[in-house]
Coordinates of C-alpha atoms in Angstrom, one line a residue:
M1 CA 77.8 -17.8 63.5
K2 CA 75.4 -15.7 62.3
K3 CA 71.8 -16.1 63.4
R4 CA 69.0 -16.9 61.1
I5 CA 65.8 -15.1 61.4
L6 CA 62.4 -16.2 60.2
I7 CA 59.2 -14.1 60.6
P8 CA 56.8 -16.8 62.5
I9 CA 54.0 -18.1 59.8
V10 CA 51.2 -17.5 62.3
A11 CA 52.3 -13.7 62.8
V12 CA 52.0 -13.1 59.2
G13 CA 48.7 -14.6 59.3
I14 CA 47.6 -12.7 62.0
F15 CA 48.7 -9.6 60.5
F16 CA 46.9 -10.6 57.3
T17 CA 43.5 -11.1 59.2
T18 CA 43.9 -7.3 60.5
V19 CA 44.3 -5.7 57.2
S20 CA 41.8 -7.8 55.0
F21 CA 39.1 -5.6 55.1
K22 CA 41.5 -3.5 52.6
S23 CA 40.3 -3.4 49.1
D24 CA 44.0 -3.6 48.2
F25 CA 44.8 -7.0 50.2
F26 CA 46.7 -8.7 47.5
E27 CA 49.0 -5.7 47.2
I28 CA 49.4 -5.7 51.0
A29 CA 50.5 -9.7 50.9
K30 CA 52.7 -8.9 48.1
Q31 CA 54.8 -6.3 49.8
I32 CA 55.0 -8.4 53.1
E33 CA 56.0 -11.3 50.9
I34 CA 58.9 -9.3 49.3
F35 CA 60.2 -7.6 52.9
T36 CA 60.0 -11.1 54.9
T37 CA 62.1 -13.0 51.9
L38 CA 64.5 -9.6 52.0
F39 CA 64.9 -9.2 55.5
K40 CA 65.8 -13.3 55.7
E41 CA 68.4 -13.4 53.2
L42 CA 69.9 -9.8 54.5
N43 CA 70.2 -11.6 57.6
M44 CA 72.0 -15.0 56.4
N45 CA 74.0 -13.4 53.7
Y46 CA 75.2 -9.8 54.6
V47 CA 79.0 -9.8 54.9
D48 CA 79.1 -8.1 58.3
E49 CA 77.2 -9.5 61.8
V50 CA 74.0 -7.7 61.6
T51 CA 71.3 -7.2 64.7
P52 CA 67.9 -8.2 63.3
A53 CA 66.4 -6.0 65.8
T54 CA 68.6 -3.2 64.7
L55 CA 67.6 -3.7 61.2
M56 CA 63.5 -4.0 61.9
D57 CA 63.8 -0.7 64.0
K58 CA 65.4 0.9 61.6
A59 CA 63.2 -0.3 58.8
I60 CA 60.0 0.8 60.9
K61 CA 61.5 4.2 61.3
G62 CA 62.2 4.4 57.7
M63 CA 58.5 3.6 56.5
L64 CA 56.9 6.0 59.3
D65 CA 59.5 8.9 58.5
D66 CA 57.6 10.0 55.4
L67 CA 54.3 10.2 57.6
D68 CA 53.1 12.6 60.0
P69 CA 55.5 12.6 63.0
Y70 CA 52.7 11.5 65.4
T71 CA 52.5 7.9 63.7
V72 CA 55.1 6.2 65.7
Y73 CA 56.1 2.7 67.0
W74 CA 56.1 2.2 70.6
N75 CA 58.2 -0.7 72.1
E76 CA 57.3 -2.0 75.8
Q77 CA 58.4 0.8 77.7
Q78 CA 57.1 3.5 75.7
V79 CA 53.7 1.5 76.0
E80 CA 54.2 2.2 79.7
D81 CA 55.2 5.5 79.5
A82 CA 52.3 6.4 77.6
K83 CA 49.9 4.6 80.1
I84 CA 51.6 6.5 83.1
N85 CA 50.8 10.0 81.0
N86 CA 47.6 9.3 80.4
S87 CA 46.3 7.9 84.0
G88 CA 48.6 10.9 85.8
T89 CA 50.4 8.5 88.8
Y90 CA 53.6 6.7 88.7
T91 CA 56.4 5.5 91.0
G92 CA 59.3 7.5 90.6
I93 CA 61.8 10.3 92.0
G94 CA 59.2 12.9 91.2
A95 CA 61.0 15.3 88.6
I96 CA 61.1 16.3 85.1
A97 CA 64.7 14.5 83.4
Q98 CA 65.7 14.7 80.3
S99 CA 68.3 11.8 79.3
R100 CA 71.3 12.9 77.2
K101 CA 74.2 11.0 75.8
D102 CA 76.1 10.3 78.8
K103 CA 74.1 12.3 82.1
I104 CA 70.4 12.5 82.8
I105 CA 69.7 16.4 83.5
I106 CA 67.2 17.2 86.1
V107 CA 64.8 19.8 84.4
E108 CA 62.3 20.5 86.9
P109 CA 62.1 18.9 90.6
Y110 CA 58.1 18.6 92.0
K111 CA 57.9 20.3 95.3
D112 CA 58.2 17.6 98.4
Y113 CA 58.5 14.7 96.0
P114 CA 61.4 12.4 96.0
A115 CA 64.2 14.3 94.0
D116 CA 63.3 17.7 95.8
K117 CA 63.5 15.8 99.4
A118 CA 66.9 14.4 98.2
G119 CA 68.0 18.0 97.4
L120 CA 68.2 17.6 93.5
K121 CA 68.0 20.9 91.8
A122 CA 67.0 22.1 88.3
G123 CA 70.3 22.0 86.4
D124 CA 72.2 19.1 88.1
E125 CA 73.9 16.6 85.9
I126 CA 73.3 12.7 87.3
V127 CA 76.1 11.0 86.1
K128 CA 75.9 7.6 88.1
I129 CA 72.9 5.6 89.4
G130 CA 73.9 3.2 92.1
N131 CA 77.0 1.9 90.7
I132 CA 76.3 2.3 87.2
T133 CA 78.1 5.3 85.3
I134 CA 75.6 6.5 82.7
A135 CA 78.1 7.0 80.1
D136 CA 78.6 3.1 79.8
L137 CA 74.9 2.7 79.3
Q138 CA 73.5 1.7 75.7
D139 CA 69.7 1.8 77.0
D140 CA 67.8 4.4 78.4
A141 CA 69.6 5.5 81.8
G142 CA 66.2 6.9 83.1
E143 CA 64.7 3.4 84.0
L144 CA 67.1 2.9 86.6
L145 CA 65.4 5.6 88.5
K146 CA 62.2 3.9 88.3
G147 CA 61.5 1.2 91.4
T148 CA 58.6 0.2 93.9
P149 CA 57.6 2.8 96.2
G150 CA 59.8 2.8 99.2
S151 CA 63.1 1.8 97.7
K152 CA 66.5 3.7 97.5
V153 CA 68.7 4.6 95.0
E154 CA 71.8 6.7 95.4
V155 CA 72.6 9.1 92.3
T156 CA 75.9 10.8 91.8
Y157 CA 75.2 14.3 90.1
K158 CA 77.2 17.1 89.3
R159 CA 76.5 20.7 90.2
Q160 CA 78.3 23.9 89.1
G161 CA 81.1 21.6 88.7
K162 CA 81.4 19.8 91.8
T163 CA 80.5 16.1 92.3
A164 CA 78.0 15.0 94.8
T165 CA 75.9 12.0 95.9
T166 CA 72.6 11.9 97.5
T167 CA 70.0 8.9 97.9
I168 CA 66.7 9.0 96.6
T169 CA 63.3 7.1 98.2
R170 CA 61.2 6.5 95.6
D171 CA 57.6 7.2 95.7
A172 CA 54.4 7.5 94.3
V173 CA 53.9 10.3 91.8
E174 CA 50.8 12.3 91.1
I175 CA 50.8 14.5 88.3
K176 CA 48.1 16.8 88.5
A177 CA 46.2 17.8 85.5
V178 CA 45.2 20.9 87.5
P179 CA 48.3 22.1 89.1
F180 CA 47.2 25.3 90.6
Y181 CA 44.0 27.5 91.0
K182 CA 43.0 30.5 92.5
L183 CA 40.9 33.0 93.2
I184 CA 42.0 36.8 92.2
N185 CA 40.5 40.1 92.8
N186 CA 38.0 38.4 94.5
D187 CA 35.9 37.7 91.9
I188 CA 37.8 35.8 89.0
G189 CA 39.0 32.3 88.9
Y190 CA 42.2 31.4 87.9
I191 CA 42.8 27.9 86.8
V192 CA 45.9 26.1 85.1
L193 CA 45.2 23.2 82.9
S194 CA 48.4 21.7 82.3
Q195 CA 47.6 18.1 80.5
F196 CA 44.4 16.3 79.5
N197 CA 44.7 12.8 81.3
R198 CA 42.1 10.7 83.1
K199 CA 41.5 13.4 85.7
T200 CA 41.8 16.2 83.8
T201 CA 37.8 16.8 83.9
T202 CA 37.3 15.6 87.7
E203 CA 40.1 18.4 88.6
T204 CA 39.1 21.1 86.4
K205 CA 35.5 20.7 87.9
A206 CA 36.4 20.5 91.7
A207 CA 38.5 23.6 90.7
L208 CA 35.7 25.5 89.1
V209 CA 33.0 24.5 91.7
D210 CA 35.5 25.4 94.5
L211 CA 36.6 29.0 93.2
K212 CA 32.8 29.4 92.4
S213 CA 31.9 29.0 96.4
Q214 CA 34.6 31.5 96.9
G215 CA 32.7 34.2 95.1
A216 CA 34.4 33.6 91.5
K217 CA 31.7 35.4 89.1
K218 CA 34.3 35.1 85.8
I219 CA 36.6 32.5 84.8
I220 CA 40.3 32.5 83.1
L221 CA 41.2 28.9 81.8
D222 CA 45.2 28.8 81.1
L223 CA 45.8 26.3 78.4
R224 CA 49.2 27.9 77.6
G225 CA 51.9 25.0 77.5
N226 CA 49.2 22.5 77.2
P227 CA 50.4 19.6 74.9
G228 CA 47.3 17.5 74.8
G229 CA 46.2 14.3 75.6
L230 CA 42.8 12.7 75.7
L231 CA 40.1 13.4 73.4
S232 CA 37.2 12.6 75.4
E233 CA 38.8 14.8 78.1
A234 CA 38.9 18.1 75.8
I235 CA 35.2 17.3 74.9
N236 CA 34.6 16.8 78.6
I237 CA 36.1 20.3 79.8
V238 CA 33.8 22.7 77.0
N239 CA 30.9 20.4 78.3
L240 CA 31.7 22.4 81.9
F241 CA 30.6 25.7 80.2
V242 CA 28.1 24.5 77.1
D243 CA 24.9 22.9 76.9
K244 CA 24.5 19.0 76.6
G245 CA 24.1 18.0 73.3
E246 CA 26.5 20.7 71.7
V247 CA 28.7 19.4 68.6
I248 CA 32.6 20.1 69.9
T249 CA 34.9 18.3 67.2
T250 CA 34.1 16.1 64.0
T251 CA 36.4 13.6 63.0
K252 CA 36.7 12.5 59.1
S253 CA 39.0 9.7 57.5
V254 CA 39.5 7.6 54.8
I255 CA 38.1 4.9 57.0
E256 CA 34.4 5.2 57.3
K257 CA 34.4 4.0 60.8
Y258 CA 36.9 6.6 62.2
N259 CA 34.1 9.3 60.8
Q260 CA 32.7 10.7 64.2
V261 CA 30.7 13.5 65.9
Y262 CA 31.7 14.4 69.3
K263 CA 29.1 15.9 71.4
T264 CA 29.0 16.9 74.9
K265 CA 26.9 14.5 77.0
F266 CA 26.3 16.1 80.5
D267 CA 24.4 19.3 81.8
P268 CA 27.1 22.1 82.1
V269 CA 28.4 23.5 85.3
D270 CA 27.9 26.8 84.4
K271 CA 26.9 27.9 80.8
E272 CA 26.8 31.8 81.4
I273 CA 29.8 32.6 83.6
P274 CA 32.3 34.7 81.7
L275 CA 35.3 33.0 80.2
V276 CA 38.9 33.7 78.7
V277 CA 40.9 31.1 77.5
L278 CA 44.6 31.8 77.4
V279 CA 46.5 29.6 74.8
N280 CA 50.2 30.1 72.8
G281 CA 52.3 28.2 70.4
R282 CA 53.1 25.4 72.6
S283 CA 49.1 24.6 73.3
A284 CA 48.5 21.7 71.0
S285 CA 45.8 19.0 70.0
A286 CA 43.2 18.7 72.7
S287 CA 43.9 22.3 73.9
E288 CA 42.8 23.4 70.4
I289 CA 39.8 21.4 70.8
V290 CA 39.0 23.3 73.8
S291 CA 40.0 26.7 72.5
G292 CA 38.6 25.9 69.1
G293 CA 35.0 24.9 70.4
L294 CA 34.6 27.7 73.2
Q295 CA 35.7 29.9 70.3
D296 CA 33.3 28.8 67.8
L297 CA 30.4 28.4 70.3
D298 CA 31.3 32.0 71.0
R299 CA 31.3 31.3 74.5
A300 CA 34.7 32.4 75.6
V301 CA 37.2 35.0 74.5
I302 CA 40.6 33.6 73.5
V303 CA 43.7 35.7 74.5
G304 CA 47.5 34.7 73.6
A305 CA 49.2 33.7 70.3
R306 CA 48.2 31.2 67.6
S307 CA 48.4 27.7 68.8
F308 CA 50.3 25.1 67.7
G309 CA 48.5 23.5 64.8
K310 CA 47.8 19.6 65.5
G311 CA 44.8 18.6 63.7
L312 CA 45.4 15.2 63.8
V313 CA 43.8 12.1 66.0
Q314 CA 45.9 9.2 66.6
R315 CA 45.0 5.8 68.6
P316 CA 47.0 3.0 69.7
K317 CA 46.9 -0.3 68.2
K318 CA 48.2 -3.5 70.2
L319 CA 51.1 -5.1 68.2
T320 CA 52.6 -8.3 69.2
Y321 CA 55.1 -8.6 72.5
G322 CA 53.7 -5.9 74.1
T323 CA 54.5 -3.0 71.5
Q324 CA 52.0 -0.8 69.8
L325 CA 51.5 1.3 66.9
K326 CA 50.1 4.9 67.4
V327 CA 48.4 5.7 64.1
T328 CA 47.0 8.8 62.8
I329 CA 43.5 7.6 61.9
S330 CA 41.6 11.2 61.5
R331 CA 41.5 14.9 61.0
Y332 CA 39.3 16.8 63.7
Y333 CA 37.7 20.2 62.8
T334 CA 36.2 22.5 65.0
P335 CA 32.1 23.3 65.5
S336 CA 32.4 25.5 62.3
G337 CA 34.0 23.3 60.3
R338 CA 37.4 24.5 60.7
S339 CA 40.9 22.6 60.3
I340 CA 43.5 23.7 62.5
Q341 CA 46.3 21.4 61.4
A342 CA 49.3 23.8 60.5
L343 CA 51.4 21.7 58.3
D344 CA 50.6 19.3 55.4
Y345 CA 52.8 16.1 55.7
W346 CA 51.4 14.6 52.7
H347 CA 52.4 17.6 50.3
R348 CA 56.2 18.3 51.0
D349 CA 58.3 20.9 49.2
E350 CA 61.8 20.3 47.2
N351 CA 63.7 19.7 50.7
G352 CA 61.0 17.2 51.7
D353 CA 59.8 19.5 54.6
P354 CA 56.2 19.2 55.1
V355 CA 53.8 22.5 53.4
R356 CA 52.3 24.9 55.5
K357 CA 49.5 27.0 54.0
D358 CA 49.7 30.4 53.3
A359 CA 48.2 33.3 55.0
K360 CA 46.4 34.0 51.7
E361 CA 45.0 30.7 51.2
Y362 CA 42.9 30.9 54.5
N363 CA 39.8 29.8 54.7
A364 CA 36.7 31.9 56.5
F365 CA 34.3 30.0 58.6
K366 CA 31.3 31.5 61.2
T367 CA 30.8 30.9 64.6
K368 CA 27.4 30.2 66.1
G369 CA 26.8 33.4 66.4
G370 CA 28.1 34.7 63.4
R371 CA 31.7 35.8 63.5
T372 CA 34.4 35.4 61.1
V373 CA 37.2 32.8 62.0
Y374 CA 39.5 31.3 59.9
D375 CA 41.6 27.9 59.4
G376 CA 45.2 27.8 58.3
G377 CA 47.0 26.4 61.3
G378 CA 46.4 26.6 65.0
I379 CA 43.4 28.6 66.9
L380 CA 44.4 32.2 66.1
P381 CA 43.1 34.4 69.3
D382 CA 40.4 37.1 69.6
I383 CA 43.1 39.3 71.3
E384 CA 47.0 38.2 70.3
L385 CA 49.8 39.6 72.6
K386 CA 53.6 39.9 71.7
S387 CA 54.8 38.2 74.8
A388 CA 52.4 35.1 74.0
V389 CA 54.5 34.2 70.6
Y390 CA 57.0 31.7 69.9
S391 CA 59.3 33.4 67.0
P392 CA 62.0 31.3 65.6
I393 CA 64.3 33.1 67.7
T394 CA 63.1 32.0 71.0
T395 CA 62.0 28.7 69.7
A396 CA 65.7 28.2 69.3
L397 CA 66.7 29.5 72.4
L398 CA 64.3 26.8 74.0
K399 CA 65.5 24.2 71.6
D400 CA 69.3 24.6 72.6
N401 CA 68.6 25.0 76.3
A402 CA 70.1 28.4 76.2
I403 CA 66.9 29.7 78.2
F404 CA 67.5 26.8 80.9
D405 CA 71.2 27.0 81.2
Y406 CA 71.2 30.6 81.7
A407 CA 68.3 30.2 84.6
T408 CA 70.7 27.6 86.0
K409 CA 73.6 30.3 86.1
Y410 CA 71.3 33.2 87.3
Y411 CA 70.0 30.6 90.3
Y412 CA 73.6 30.3 91.6
S413 CA 74.6 34.0 91.3
H414 CA 71.6 35.7 92.6
Q415 CA 69.4 35.6 96.0
L416 CA 65.8 35.7 95.9
S417 CA 63.7 35.9 99.0
D418 CA 60.1 36.4 97.4
W419 CA 58.8 36.3 94.2
Q420 CA 56.9 39.7 94.5
N421 CA 59.9 41.4 94.1
F422 CA 61.4 39.9 91.2
K423 CA 62.2 41.9 88.1
F424 CA 64.5 40.6 85.1
T425 CA 66.3 44.0 84.6
E426 CA 67.8 45.7 81.5
A427 CA 71.2 44.4 83.2
D428 CA 69.9 41.0 83.3
F429 CA 69.1 40.8 79.8
Q430 CA 72.6 42.3 78.6
D431 CA 74.3 39.8 80.7
F432 CA 72.1 37.0 79.2
L433 CA 73.3 38.2 75.6
K434 CA 77.1 37.9 76.8
F435 CA 76.2 34.7 78.1
L436 CA 75.1 33.4 74.4
K437 CA 78.1 34.7 73.2
A438 CA 80.2 32.9 75.6
N439 CA 78.5 29.9 75.1
N440 CA 78.7 30.2 71.3
F441 CA 75.2 30.0 70.6
E442 CA 74.1 29.7 67.6
Y443 CA 71.0 28.6 65.4
E444 CA 70.5 28.4 61.3
T445 CA 67.8 30.4 59.5
E446 CA 65.7 29.4 56.7
T447 CA 67.8 32.1 54.8
E448 CA 71.3 30.8 55.7
K449 CA 70.0 27.2 55.0
K450 CA 68.9 28.2 51.3
F451 CA 72.1 30.4 50.8
A452 CA 74.2 27.4 51.7
E453 CA 72.4 25.2 49.4
G454 CA 73.1 27.9 46.6
L455 CA 76.7 28.1 47.5
K456 CA 76.8 23.8 47.0
I457 CA 75.5 24.5 43.6
A458 CA 77.9 27.2 42.7
D459 CA 80.7 24.8 43.7
N460 CA 79.4 22.1 41.1
D461 CA 79.2 24.9 38.5
D462 CA 82.8 25.9 39.5
L463 CA 82.1 29.2 40.6
S464 CA 82.2 29.2 44.2
K465 CA 85.7 30.5 44.5
D466 CA 84.6 33.9 42.4
I467 CA 81.6 34.6 45.1
S468 CA 83.1 32.8 48.2
A469 CA 84.1 36.4 49.5
S470 CA 80.4 37.7 48.8
Y471 CA 79.2 34.8 50.3
N472 CA 81.0 35.5 53.9
Q473 CA 80.0 39.1 53.6
L474 CA 76.2 37.9 53.3
M475 CA 76.6 35.2 56.3
A476 CA 78.2 38.3 58.4
A477 CA 75.5 40.4 57.8
I478 CA 72.9 37.7 58.5
D479 CA 74.8 37.2 61.7
S480 CA 74.4 40.3 62.7
A481 CA 70.8 40.3 61.9
K482 CA 70.3 37.4 64.0
D483 CA 71.8 39.2 67.0
K484 CA 69.3 42.0 66.3
A485 CA 66.7 39.5 66.2
I486 CA 66.6 38.6 69.8
V487 CA 67.1 42.0 71.0
D488 CA 63.7 42.8 69.1
K489 CA 62.3 39.8 70.6
K490 CA 62.9 40.9 73.9
V491 CA 59.5 40.4 75.2
E492 CA 59.1 37.0 74.2
V493 CA 63.1 36.3 75.5
E494 CA 62.4 38.1 78.8
S495 CA 59.3 36.3 79.3
L496 CA 60.5 32.5 79.0
L497 CA 63.6 33.6 81.3
T498 CA 61.2 35.1 83.7
D499 CA 59.3 31.8 84.1
E500 CA 62.5 29.5 84.1
I501 CA 63.9 31.6 86.8
L502 CA 61.1 31.8 89.1
K503 CA 60.4 28.0 88.9
R504 CA 64.2 27.6 90.3
Y505 CA 63.4 29.7 93.5
F506 CA 59.5 29.0 94.1
Y507 CA 58.6 26.1 92.1
R508 CA 55.1 26.3 89.7
E509 CA 53.4 27.7 92.9
G510 CA 55.4 30.8 93.1
L511 CA 55.8 30.8 89.2
Y512 CA 51.8 31.1 89.0
N513 CA 51.3 33.5 91.9
Y514 CA 53.8 36.1 90.2
Q515 CA 52.2 35.3 86.9
I516 CA 48.6 36.5 88.4
E517 CA 50.4 40.3 89.3
H518 CA 52.5 40.3 86.3
N519 CA 52.2 38.1 83.2
P520 CA 50.8 40.3 80.4
E521 CA 48.2 37.7 79.1
I522 CA 46.9 37.1 82.4
L523 CA 46.4 41.0 83.2
E524 CA 44.8 41.3 79.7
A525 CA 42.4 38.3 80.6
V526 CA 41.8 40.1 83.8
S527 CA 41.0 43.5 81.9
V528 CA 38.7 42.0 79.4
L529 CA 36.8 40.2 81.9
N530 CA 36.5 43.4 83.9
D531 CA 35.3 45.3 80.8
E532 CA 31.9 43.8 80.0
G533 CA 31.2 46.3 77.0
R534 CA 34.7 44.8 75.6
Y535 CA 33.8 41.0 76.3
S536 CA 30.3 41.2 74.8
K537 CA 31.6 43.1 71.6
I538 CA 34.2 40.6 71.1
L539 CA 31.7 37.8 71.1
K540 CA 29.0 39.3 69.5

């Protein structure tokens, strides 16, 4: 018998009150009434059995799809995951894991945490948790790995074609906002800031004070790969280096209450110490507030590659039954007035993709000291380096897990005793190219997409037979150009491979120690800090 689903009148009434401040109240009420009657009739009359929850999930997804990708619906579990990310502490196995269709891939086990102690390594494929086969599950199998501290769970995993089992004893896991800091060259403090959670300012300040006590007279703040987090923590990080009362960011919205000016509230730890900030294409959101604020206030030299370009602010709004809507409420602007948002989700091209501002349309702004900076998406570094860039080909390699999978292959075919002597050689790079061929690595360029669309149009015009030979020749030429593109971006690719490989042997601690001595962005930061004239010239 079909289930009859009715929307509770009380719930609708509550929704009305939350939106009643809107001037278009009647239109909203009208559309809700249309939707509820449609939803009821669909559930009562559709020819096949339908699941109300599934229909509603699809309806919500469809409603949000045409907005920006940061406005999302969270179910109860996703709400809990967000709380964990912001708190920096959870109970589990202590590893970054990726759920796939029929398995869970261990991406990175944290040193000395449960998964690591149980012998799991990056690249291991968990196929069974307890007596439950992951391929048989419809829900997120990762939930089965969670549990109370001290509880045990047996997992079956595959490694290099062989199946094995191990028992993991769950424990509390602390996600450090500052996973690494160190004094280098006797007078430069190096701080890695990996995320903006509630512990970010406390950990960063402690690292800064400790490094200064060790003799640090200059600082490198590494925000590469930092996806962002809490806005308040970003403001407070800038506050460590600038005076109380400085405007760090301004938010603007069509809703007046979300128009805010965020200023520093505390006395700084050190407003004079020379500072370099590292960013790349995966530095986003709060990372861009920090780097943009410090750049606009002429307080730091920015080194690396243009940041991601996320200039939108979200706020969670509680819904019923423990769910939430994370909704974009405003855009934020740097102290000079720049918007760093890269994509315009409210204006889309003929394919429905958000429009990116053309470089010719970038607007100029002035920093506090009169330097010229530009908007147009992301924070453009004062010193740009190729090694920090994520081009389309390297992005495709990451998305396809080609870098990750090759690092797994490398780990089980090479012996490394220490990070100091590691070198990704030309022979290794050639082996990586062979690996891509053997594993049929492919990615589609924008050029290919456009030509494919043209071929479809030609087919509609009955021209496809006449041009198919030329089209195939063209695709072959593009394939050849794509192979060349990987070689042309060798510096980027080698940098990513080096990082992933070193983590396999020496965890993040070994990776950071290696980067201090070999990474081009860090070496450039050291060079700038050691050249007082160059440092001052960039900022003035």
